[in-house]
Short mmCIF file of C-alpha atoms in Angstrom, two decimals:
data_model
loop_
_atom_site.label_atom_id
_atom_site.label_comp_id
_atom_site.label_asym_id
_atom_site.label_seq_id
_atom_site.Cartn_x
_atom_site.Cartn_y
_atom_site.Cartn_z
CA MET A 1 56.46 -23.46 55.47
CA LEU A 2 57.91 -23.74 51.92
CA SER A 3 55.58 -26.63 51.05
CA LYS A 4 52.59 -24.62 52.25
CA ILE A 5 53.52 -21.70 49.96
CA ARG A 6 53.98 -24.10 47.01
CA PHE A 7 50.54 -25.67 47.68
CA ASN A 8 48.85 -22.26 47.77
CA SER A 9 50.50 -21.24 44.46
CA ILE A 10 49.34 -24.42 42.69
CA THR A 11 45.81 -23.91 44.03
CA ALA A 12 45.74 -20.32 42.70
CA VAL A 13 46.92 -21.38 39.23
CA CYS A 14 44.23 -24.10 39.01
CA ALA A 15 41.53 -21.66 40.06
CA TYR A 16 42.69 -19.18 37.40
CA VAL A 17 42.59 -21.85 34.66
CA LEU A 18 39.06 -22.95 35.67
CA LEU A 19 37.88 -19.32 35.73
CA PHE A 20 39.37 -18.72 32.24
CA LEU A 21 37.66 -21.80 30.77
CA SER A 22 34.29 -20.82 32.24
CA PHE A 23 34.28 -17.64 30.13
CA GLN A 24 34.86 -19.37 26.72
CA PRO A 25 31.87 -18.55 24.42
CA CYS A 26 31.27 -22.02 22.99
CA THR A 27 32.75 -25.43 22.39
CA ALA A 28 34.42 -26.59 19.20
CA SER A 29 31.34 -28.60 18.26
CA GLU A 30 29.14 -25.49 18.68
CA GLU A 31 31.46 -23.53 16.41
CA GLY A 32 31.20 -26.25 13.79
CA THR A 33 27.41 -26.16 13.91
CA ARG A 34 27.37 -22.38 13.63
CA SER A 35 29.62 -22.31 10.57
CA GLU A 36 27.51 -25.06 8.98
CA ASN A 37 24.27 -23.06 9.42
CA GLU A 38 25.68 -19.72 8.29
CA GLN A 39 27.37 -20.44 4.97
CA GLU A 40 25.39 -17.69 3.26
CA THR A 41 26.63 -14.12 2.83
CA VAL A 42 25.21 -12.15 5.75
CA PHE A 43 25.02 -8.49 6.71
CA TYR A 44 22.99 -6.72 9.34
CA TYR A 45 20.68 -3.73 9.30
CA THR A 46 19.06 -1.88 12.21
CA VAL A 47 15.50 -0.68 11.62
CA LYS A 48 15.17 3.09 12.02
CA LYS A 49 12.15 5.25 12.74
CA GLY A 50 9.90 5.39 9.68
CA ASP A 51 11.44 2.29 8.03
CA THR A 52 9.16 -0.25 6.35
CA LEU A 53 9.86 -3.45 4.42
CA TRP A 54 8.78 -1.41 1.39
CA ASP A 55 11.57 1.14 2.00
CA ILE A 56 14.17 -1.51 2.89
CA SER A 57 13.34 -3.45 -0.28
CA ASN A 58 13.69 -0.31 -2.37
CA HIS A 59 17.03 0.54 -0.72
CA PHE A 60 18.71 -2.85 -1.05
CA PHE A 61 17.00 -4.34 -4.10
CA LYS A 62 16.22 -1.19 -6.13
CA THR A 63 12.48 -1.86 -6.25
CA PRO A 64 9.88 -1.42 -3.49
CA LEU A 65 7.64 -4.01 -5.15
CA ALA A 66 10.06 -6.80 -4.09
CA TRP A 67 8.83 -6.65 -0.47
CA PRO A 68 6.04 -9.27 -0.79
CA GLU A 69 8.53 -11.82 -2.19
CA LEU A 70 10.99 -11.06 0.62
CA TRP A 71 8.26 -11.50 3.22
CA SER A 72 6.75 -14.63 1.66
CA ARG A 73 10.12 -16.43 1.60
CA ASN A 74 10.80 -15.93 5.30
CA ASN A 75 8.71 -17.62 7.96
CA GLN A 76 10.47 -15.71 10.75
CA VAL A 77 8.77 -12.41 9.82
CA MET A 78 5.14 -13.22 10.61
CA ASN A 79 3.79 -9.75 9.82
CA PRO A 80 5.54 -6.99 7.83
CA HIS A 81 3.81 -4.36 9.96
CA LEU A 82 5.45 -5.58 13.18
CA ILE A 83 8.99 -4.37 12.55
CA TYR A 84 9.98 -1.58 14.93
CA PRO A 85 12.88 0.87 15.33
CA GLY A 86 15.80 -0.92 16.98
CA ASP A 87 14.93 -4.33 15.53
CA ARG A 88 17.94 -6.06 14.03
CA LEU A 89 17.43 -7.49 10.55
CA ARG A 90 19.73 -9.97 8.86
CA ILE A 91 19.73 -9.64 5.07
CA TYR A 92 21.39 -12.39 3.10
CA LYS A 93 21.45 -14.35 -0.14
CA LYS A 94 20.87 -18.07 0.02
CA ASP A 95 20.33 -20.37 -2.99
CA GLY A 96 20.12 -17.29 -5.17
CA VAL A 97 17.21 -15.76 -3.25
CA ILE A 98 17.57 -12.55 -1.27
CA SER A 99 15.86 -12.91 2.10
CA ILE A 100 15.28 -10.97 5.27
CA THR A 101 15.17 -12.46 8.76
CA LYS A 102 14.43 -10.85 12.11
CA VAL A 103 17.32 -11.41 14.53
CA PRO A 104 17.34 -10.79 18.31
CA ALA A 105 19.53 -7.79 19.11
CA GLU A 106 21.70 -9.75 21.54
CA THR A 107 22.88 -12.17 18.80
CA VAL A 108 24.35 -9.48 16.56
CA GLN A 109 28.08 -9.08 17.10
CA GLU A 110 28.51 -5.48 16.10
CA ALA A 111 28.76 -2.15 17.85
CA VAL A 112 25.40 -0.67 18.82
CA PRO A 113 25.28 3.07 18.04
CA ALA A 114 24.95 5.32 21.04
CA LYS A 115 21.44 6.53 21.74
CA ILE A 116 20.71 10.26 21.80
CA LEU A 117 19.49 11.02 25.29
CA GLU A 118 16.46 13.23 25.82
CA PRO A 119 16.86 16.29 28.08
CA PRO A 120 16.36 15.33 31.76
CA ALA A 121 12.82 15.61 33.08
CA PRO A 122 12.12 18.42 35.56
CA PRO A 123 12.38 17.49 39.26
CA ALA A 124 9.34 15.64 40.59
CA GLU A 125 8.52 18.37 43.11
CA THR A 126 8.02 20.95 40.32
CA ILE A 127 5.12 18.93 38.86
CA GLU A 128 2.11 19.71 41.01
CA LYS A 129 -0.31 17.45 39.20
CA LYS A 130 0.18 14.52 36.88
CA ASP A 131 -0.87 15.55 33.42
CA GLU A 132 -1.26 13.49 30.25
CA SER A 133 0.98 15.94 28.40
CA PHE A 134 3.94 14.59 30.42
CA VAL A 135 3.33 11.01 29.27
CA GLU A 136 5.78 10.09 26.53
CA LYS A 137 3.95 8.48 23.63
CA GLN A 138 5.54 5.82 21.50
CA PRO A 139 5.89 6.97 17.87
CA GLU A 140 3.43 5.38 15.47
CA ILE A 141 5.07 3.00 13.04
CA GLU A 142 4.04 3.69 9.46
CA ARG A 143 2.86 0.58 7.69
CA PRO A 144 4.12 -0.27 4.17
CA TYR A 145 2.23 1.62 1.49
CA PHE A 146 1.93 2.08 -2.27
CA GLN A 147 1.86 5.64 -3.60
CA TYR A 148 -0.35 6.45 -6.60
CA ILE A 149 -0.37 10.18 -7.29
CA GLN A 150 -3.18 9.96 -9.87
CA ILE A 151 -5.65 8.57 -7.33
CA ASP A 152 -8.14 11.43 -7.90
CA ARG A 153 -8.71 10.51 -11.54
CA ILE A 154 -9.57 6.80 -11.18
CA GLY A 155 -13.12 5.77 -11.95
CA PHE A 156 -15.31 2.95 -10.66
CA ILE A 157 -18.13 0.59 -11.59
CA LYS A 158 -21.32 0.70 -9.51
CA LYS A 159 -24.42 -1.42 -9.88
CA GLU A 160 -26.61 1.69 -9.81
CA PRO A 161 -25.55 5.02 -11.37
CA VAL A 162 -24.74 7.85 -8.97
CA SER A 163 -27.23 10.69 -8.48
CA ALA A 164 -26.11 14.05 -9.85
CA HIS A 165 -26.03 17.01 -7.45
CA ALA A 166 -25.50 19.58 -10.21
CA ILE A 167 -24.68 19.96 -13.89
CA ILE A 168 -22.38 22.29 -15.82
CA LEU A 169 -24.72 24.87 -17.32
CA LYS A 170 -22.22 26.88 -19.38
CA VAL A 171 -18.63 28.10 -19.46
CA LYS A 172 -17.62 31.74 -19.10
CA GLY A 173 -16.47 33.22 -22.40
CA GLY A 174 -18.32 30.65 -24.49
CA LYS A 175 -15.28 28.39 -24.87
CA SER A 176 -15.77 25.04 -26.57
CA LEU A 177 -13.00 23.29 -24.61
CA ILE A 178 -13.04 23.59 -20.83
CA SER A 179 -9.62 23.51 -19.15
CA GLU A 180 -8.05 24.19 -15.75
CA ASP A 181 -8.79 27.60 -14.17
CA ASP A 182 -11.76 28.19 -16.48
CA ILE A 183 -14.89 29.63 -14.88
CA VAL A 184 -18.05 27.57 -15.31
CA TYR A 185 -21.63 27.99 -14.13
CA LEU A 186 -23.35 25.17 -12.27
CA LYS A 187 -27.02 24.47 -11.80
CA GLN A 188 -28.36 22.54 -8.82
CA LYS A 189 -30.15 19.46 -10.16
CA ASP A 190 -33.38 20.06 -8.22
CA THR A 191 -34.65 21.29 -4.87
CA GLU A 192 -34.33 17.79 -3.39
CA THR A 193 -30.54 17.71 -3.74
CA PRO A 194 -28.25 19.44 -1.19
CA ALA A 195 -27.91 23.20 -1.65
CA LEU A 196 -24.88 24.62 -3.44
CA ILE A 197 -22.35 26.01 -0.94
CA PRO A 198 -19.26 28.13 -1.76
CA GLY A 199 -16.00 26.27 -1.12
CA THR A 200 -17.49 22.86 -1.94
CA LEU A 201 -15.49 20.62 -4.29
CA TYR A 202 -17.28 18.54 -6.91
CA ALA A 203 -16.07 15.71 -9.15
CA VAL A 204 -17.08 15.93 -12.80
CA ILE A 205 -18.46 12.53 -13.83
CA GLU A 206 -19.01 10.77 -17.13
CA MET A 207 -21.11 7.59 -17.19
CA ARG A 208 -20.66 5.14 -20.04
CA LYS A 209 -23.85 4.49 -21.96
CA GLU A 210 -23.19 0.76 -22.37
CA PRO A 211 -23.34 -1.07 -19.02
CA ALA A 212 -20.58 -3.48 -18.07
CA LYS A 213 -21.66 -7.11 -18.52
CA ASP A 214 -20.14 -10.52 -17.98
CA SER A 215 -18.87 -11.62 -21.40
CA VAL A 216 -19.69 -15.28 -20.73
CA THR A 217 -23.11 -15.10 -19.03
CA ASN A 218 -24.10 -11.63 -20.32
CA GLN A 219 -25.10 -10.85 -16.73
CA TYR A 220 -25.35 -7.15 -15.83
CA ILE A 221 -22.44 -5.94 -13.67
CA GLY A 222 -22.90 -2.19 -13.41
CA ILE A 223 -22.31 1.28 -14.84
CA GLN A 224 -18.77 2.55 -15.39
CA HIS A 225 -18.17 6.05 -13.98
CA ASN A 226 -15.14 8.03 -15.17
CA ILE A 227 -13.87 11.12 -13.34
CA LYS A 228 -13.14 13.94 -15.79
CA GLY A 229 -12.02 16.62 -13.36
CA ILE A 230 -12.65 18.60 -10.17
CA VAL A 231 -14.33 21.99 -9.77
CA GLU A 232 -14.54 24.31 -6.76
CA LEU A 233 -17.74 26.27 -6.19
CA THR A 234 -16.80 29.92 -5.59
CA GLU A 235 -19.99 32.00 -5.55
CA ILE A 236 -23.79 31.69 -5.48
CA LEU A 237 -25.52 34.03 -7.92
CA GLN A 238 -27.86 36.49 -6.21
CA LYS A 239 -30.58 36.20 -8.84
CA ASP A 240 -30.95 32.43 -8.43
CA PRO A 241 -29.62 30.41 -5.44
CA MET A 242 -29.67 27.28 -7.61
CA ILE A 243 -27.06 28.76 -9.98
CA ALA A 244 -23.42 29.09 -8.90
CA GLU A 245 -20.06 30.08 -10.28
CA ALA A 246 -17.17 27.60 -10.00
CA ARG A 247 -13.52 27.31 -11.00
CA VAL A 248 -12.10 24.21 -12.71
CA SER A 249 -9.23 23.16 -10.43
CA LYS A 250 -8.22 19.90 -12.20
CA THR A 251 -8.93 18.25 -15.54
CA PHE A 252 -8.21 14.59 -16.35
CA SER A 253 -10.11 14.44 -19.65
CA ALA A 254 -12.23 16.82 -21.73
CA ILE A 255 -14.98 18.50 -19.66
CA SER A 256 -18.17 19.57 -21.43
CA VAL A 257 -21.37 21.48 -20.82
CA ASP A 258 -24.09 19.19 -19.35
CA ASP A 259 -21.53 17.02 -17.53
CA ILE A 260 -22.84 15.97 -14.13
CA LEU A 261 -21.24 16.68 -10.75
CA ILE A 262 -21.17 14.76 -7.49
CA PRO A 263 -19.51 15.72 -4.17
CA TYR A 264 -15.75 15.16 -4.32
CA LYS A 265 -14.37 12.61 -1.84
CA LYS A 266 -10.73 13.13 -0.98
CA ARG A 267 -8.54 10.07 -1.50
CA SER A 268 -5.03 9.67 -0.15
CA PRO A 269 -2.34 8.80 -2.72
CA LYS A 270 -0.70 6.65 -0.02
CA ILE A 271 -2.46 3.27 -0.12
CA THR A 272 -1.62 1.11 2.88
CA LEU A 273 -0.66 -2.40 1.84
CA THR A 274 -2.69 -5.24 3.33
CA GLU A 275 -3.12 -9.00 3.00
CA SER A 276 -5.39 -10.49 0.35
CA PRO A 277 -8.06 -13.05 1.33
CA ALA A 278 -6.97 -16.64 0.73
CA GLY A 279 -8.42 -18.46 -2.26
CA LEU A 280 -10.03 -15.48 -4.00
CA GLU A 281 -10.78 -16.03 -7.71
CA GLY A 282 -12.07 -13.45 -10.17
CA LYS A 283 -11.36 -11.76 -13.48
CA ILE A 284 -10.68 -8.40 -15.09
CA ILE A 285 -13.91 -6.96 -16.51
CA THR A 286 -12.38 -4.30 -18.73
CA GLU A 287 -9.60 -1.74 -18.96
CA GLU A 288 -10.54 1.83 -17.96
CA SER A 289 -10.81 3.14 -21.53
CA ASN A 290 -12.17 -0.21 -22.79
CA LYS A 291 -9.01 -1.14 -24.69
CA LYS A 292 -8.98 -4.69 -26.04
CA ILE A 293 -5.32 -5.17 -25.09
CA PHE A 294 -3.66 -3.56 -22.08
CA ALA A 295 -0.54 -3.92 -19.95
CA GLU A 296 1.53 -2.68 -17.02
CA GLY A 297 0.57 0.83 -15.87
CA ASP A 298 -3.04 0.62 -17.09
CA VAL A 299 -6.06 0.98 -14.81
CA ALA A 300 -8.75 -1.71 -14.99
CA PHE A 301 -11.80 -3.09 -13.15
CA ILE A 302 -12.26 -6.53 -11.56
CA ASN A 303 -15.49 -8.37 -10.70
CA LYS A 304 -14.77 -8.64 -6.97
CA GLY A 305 -15.31 -5.98 -4.29
CA ASP A 306 -15.97 -5.17 -0.64
CA LEU A 307 -18.44 -8.03 -0.24
CA ASP A 308 -15.72 -10.48 -1.33
CA GLY A 309 -13.13 -9.09 1.10
CA VAL A 310 -11.34 -6.99 -1.52
CA MET A 311 -9.73 -3.82 -0.13
CA PRO A 312 -7.37 -1.10 -1.39
CA GLY A 313 -3.73 -2.10 -0.93
CA GLN A 314 -4.19 -5.80 -1.70
CA HIS A 315 -2.06 -7.51 -4.36
CA TYR A 316 -3.38 -10.20 -6.72
CA SER A 317 -1.82 -12.34 -9.43
CA ILE A 318 -3.03 -12.23 -13.03
CA TYR A 319 -3.03 -15.61 -14.75
CA ARG A 320 -4.00 -17.38 -17.94
CA LYS A 321 -5.21 -20.96 -18.07
CA GLU A 322 -3.09 -23.64 -19.70
CA GLU A 323 -4.93 -26.88 -20.33
CA LEU A 324 -2.85 -30.00 -19.81
CA ASP A 325 -3.85 -33.67 -20.15
CA ASP A 326 -6.04 -34.01 -17.09
CA PHE A 327 -6.01 -30.62 -15.38
CA VAL A 328 -5.83 -26.87 -15.95
CA LYS A 329 -2.68 -25.03 -14.87
CA LYS A 330 -2.57 -21.36 -13.83
CA VAL A 331 0.29 -19.55 -15.57
CA ASP A 332 1.34 -16.32 -13.84
CA VAL A 333 1.35 -13.47 -16.37
CA GLY A 334 1.29 -10.40 -14.13
CA SER A 335 0.10 -8.72 -10.95
CA LEU A 336 -2.13 -5.87 -9.82
CA ILE A 337 -2.86 -3.73 -6.77
CA VAL A 338 -6.32 -2.61 -5.65
CA LEU A 339 -6.79 1.18 -5.68
CA HIS A 340 -10.50 1.46 -4.83
CA ALA A 341 -13.31 -0.98 -3.97
CA GLU A 342 -17.08 -0.82 -4.43
CA ASN A 343 -19.48 -3.50 -3.15
CA GLU A 344 -19.11 -5.91 -6.06
CA THR A 345 -16.26 -4.45 -8.15
CA ALA A 346 -12.88 -2.82 -7.64
CA THR A 347 -10.56 -0.47 -9.52
CA VAL A 348 -7.02 -1.81 -9.92
CA LEU A 349 -3.63 -0.81 -11.32
CA ILE A 350 -1.68 -3.35 -13.39
CA THR A 351 1.75 -3.36 -11.71
CA LYS A 352 3.35 -6.08 -13.85
CA SER A 353 2.53 -7.83 -17.13
CA LYS A 354 4.59 -10.55 -18.80
CA ASP A 355 2.18 -10.92 -21.74
CA ALA A 356 -0.48 -8.75 -23.38
CA LEU A 357 -3.57 -8.72 -21.15
CA VAL A 358 -7.19 -8.90 -22.32
CA PRO A 359 -10.64 -8.56 -20.71
CA ASP A 360 -11.83 -11.68 -18.82
CA ILE A 361 -8.29 -12.76 -17.93
CA GLY A 362 -8.21 -14.43 -14.51
CA ILE A 363 -7.04 -12.98 -11.20
CA CYS A 364 -6.44 -14.78 -7.92
CA THR A 365 -4.76 -14.51 -4.54
CA SER A 366 -1.02 -14.22 -5.22
CA LEU A 367 0.51 -17.34 -6.75
CA LYS A 368 3.54 -18.47 -4.76
#
C-alpha cells in the first residue's frame, strides 16, 4: 500500500514538471536570436482614429514633411494609406535613421487599453424590418494630406488663354485702388457667354502678355494666368441685364478696371498626398512672379501636367546637374509639391531648397 502511494506521488510530480515546461515562452536559443535582432531602441504606438503617417511624423519628429522618408526606408509599410485604428506601430532608431514598422498586435507585450463599448442594440423583436440605417459603417480613414491655405490665389499656365465671362466696368465711388468689400460693376462679355446670376462667384484674372516659352528650344508652352481676387455678384441692374453689381470678397493683388472674370472653381486647401509616377523628368519653367532667383515657399510652374501623370499631392525632387568624367550626376537641391495640374503644365510649391533656384532647373521623381 505504501509503495503504491509513493508511486502515485512521483507520477504527479513528473506530470507537474512536464506541464510547467510546456508553458515556457521560448528556448534560450530563441531568446538569443530575439535580443540579437532587437538591439535598437524601440517603443510602440497604437494608431488612433484620424491618425496618418503625416500626423505621426509631425508628432514624433516635429515635421510632417518627414513622412515620405519614414515610409521609403521601411519595406514593411507597403502603402501609407493602409494604416488603420488599432494597428500597432513600432517606432525606433537604427543606424541613426528613425523608422516606422507595422507590427502585429499579438506581438506587442503591453497592456491594451479597454475599448469603450457602444450602447446595446435594441432587442431583435423590436426591429420589424431590416433597414440600412441600422448597419454600422466603418469610419473612413483620412489619407495623408498637405494643407495650403493660399490655394485660391495660385495661378496656372494653359496652352490657350481662358475665355472671359465678364469684365470689371467700373468701381463704385471712382476709387483708383480696388480692395476687399469694394462694390464694382461687371459687364457680361457678350450674349454668347452665360448670363450673370446673383450669388455667382468669379475669379479676377490677369494674363501675362509674354507667353511662356522653352528657354532652350524657344518652343511655345502657354499663357500664364494669375488670380488677382474673387468677387461675388450681388445684383443685376434693371436697366441692363448684362450689367451687374458685385462685391470684392478677396484680393490677392491689385485689381483694376477692365480686368477679366471667369467662374470661380472652389479648391480645397487640403491636398491629398499621392505617389509620383516612376522615372518622370522635367524642369521648372518659371517662378510665379517671374523672379530670376527663387527658393523655399515660392510658387512656380513645371513643364509636366495631367498628360504626364502629374497630379496634385505628388512630391518631386529638384536637382542640378554635375558633370563628372564620363557621366552626369543629379545633385539634390530641393523638393516641391504639386498644387494644381493642367494638361501639359502644373503649379507647384517649393517645399525645400538647399541652394538658390533658377528657371530651367531640373525636377524628377524623388531621389532616394
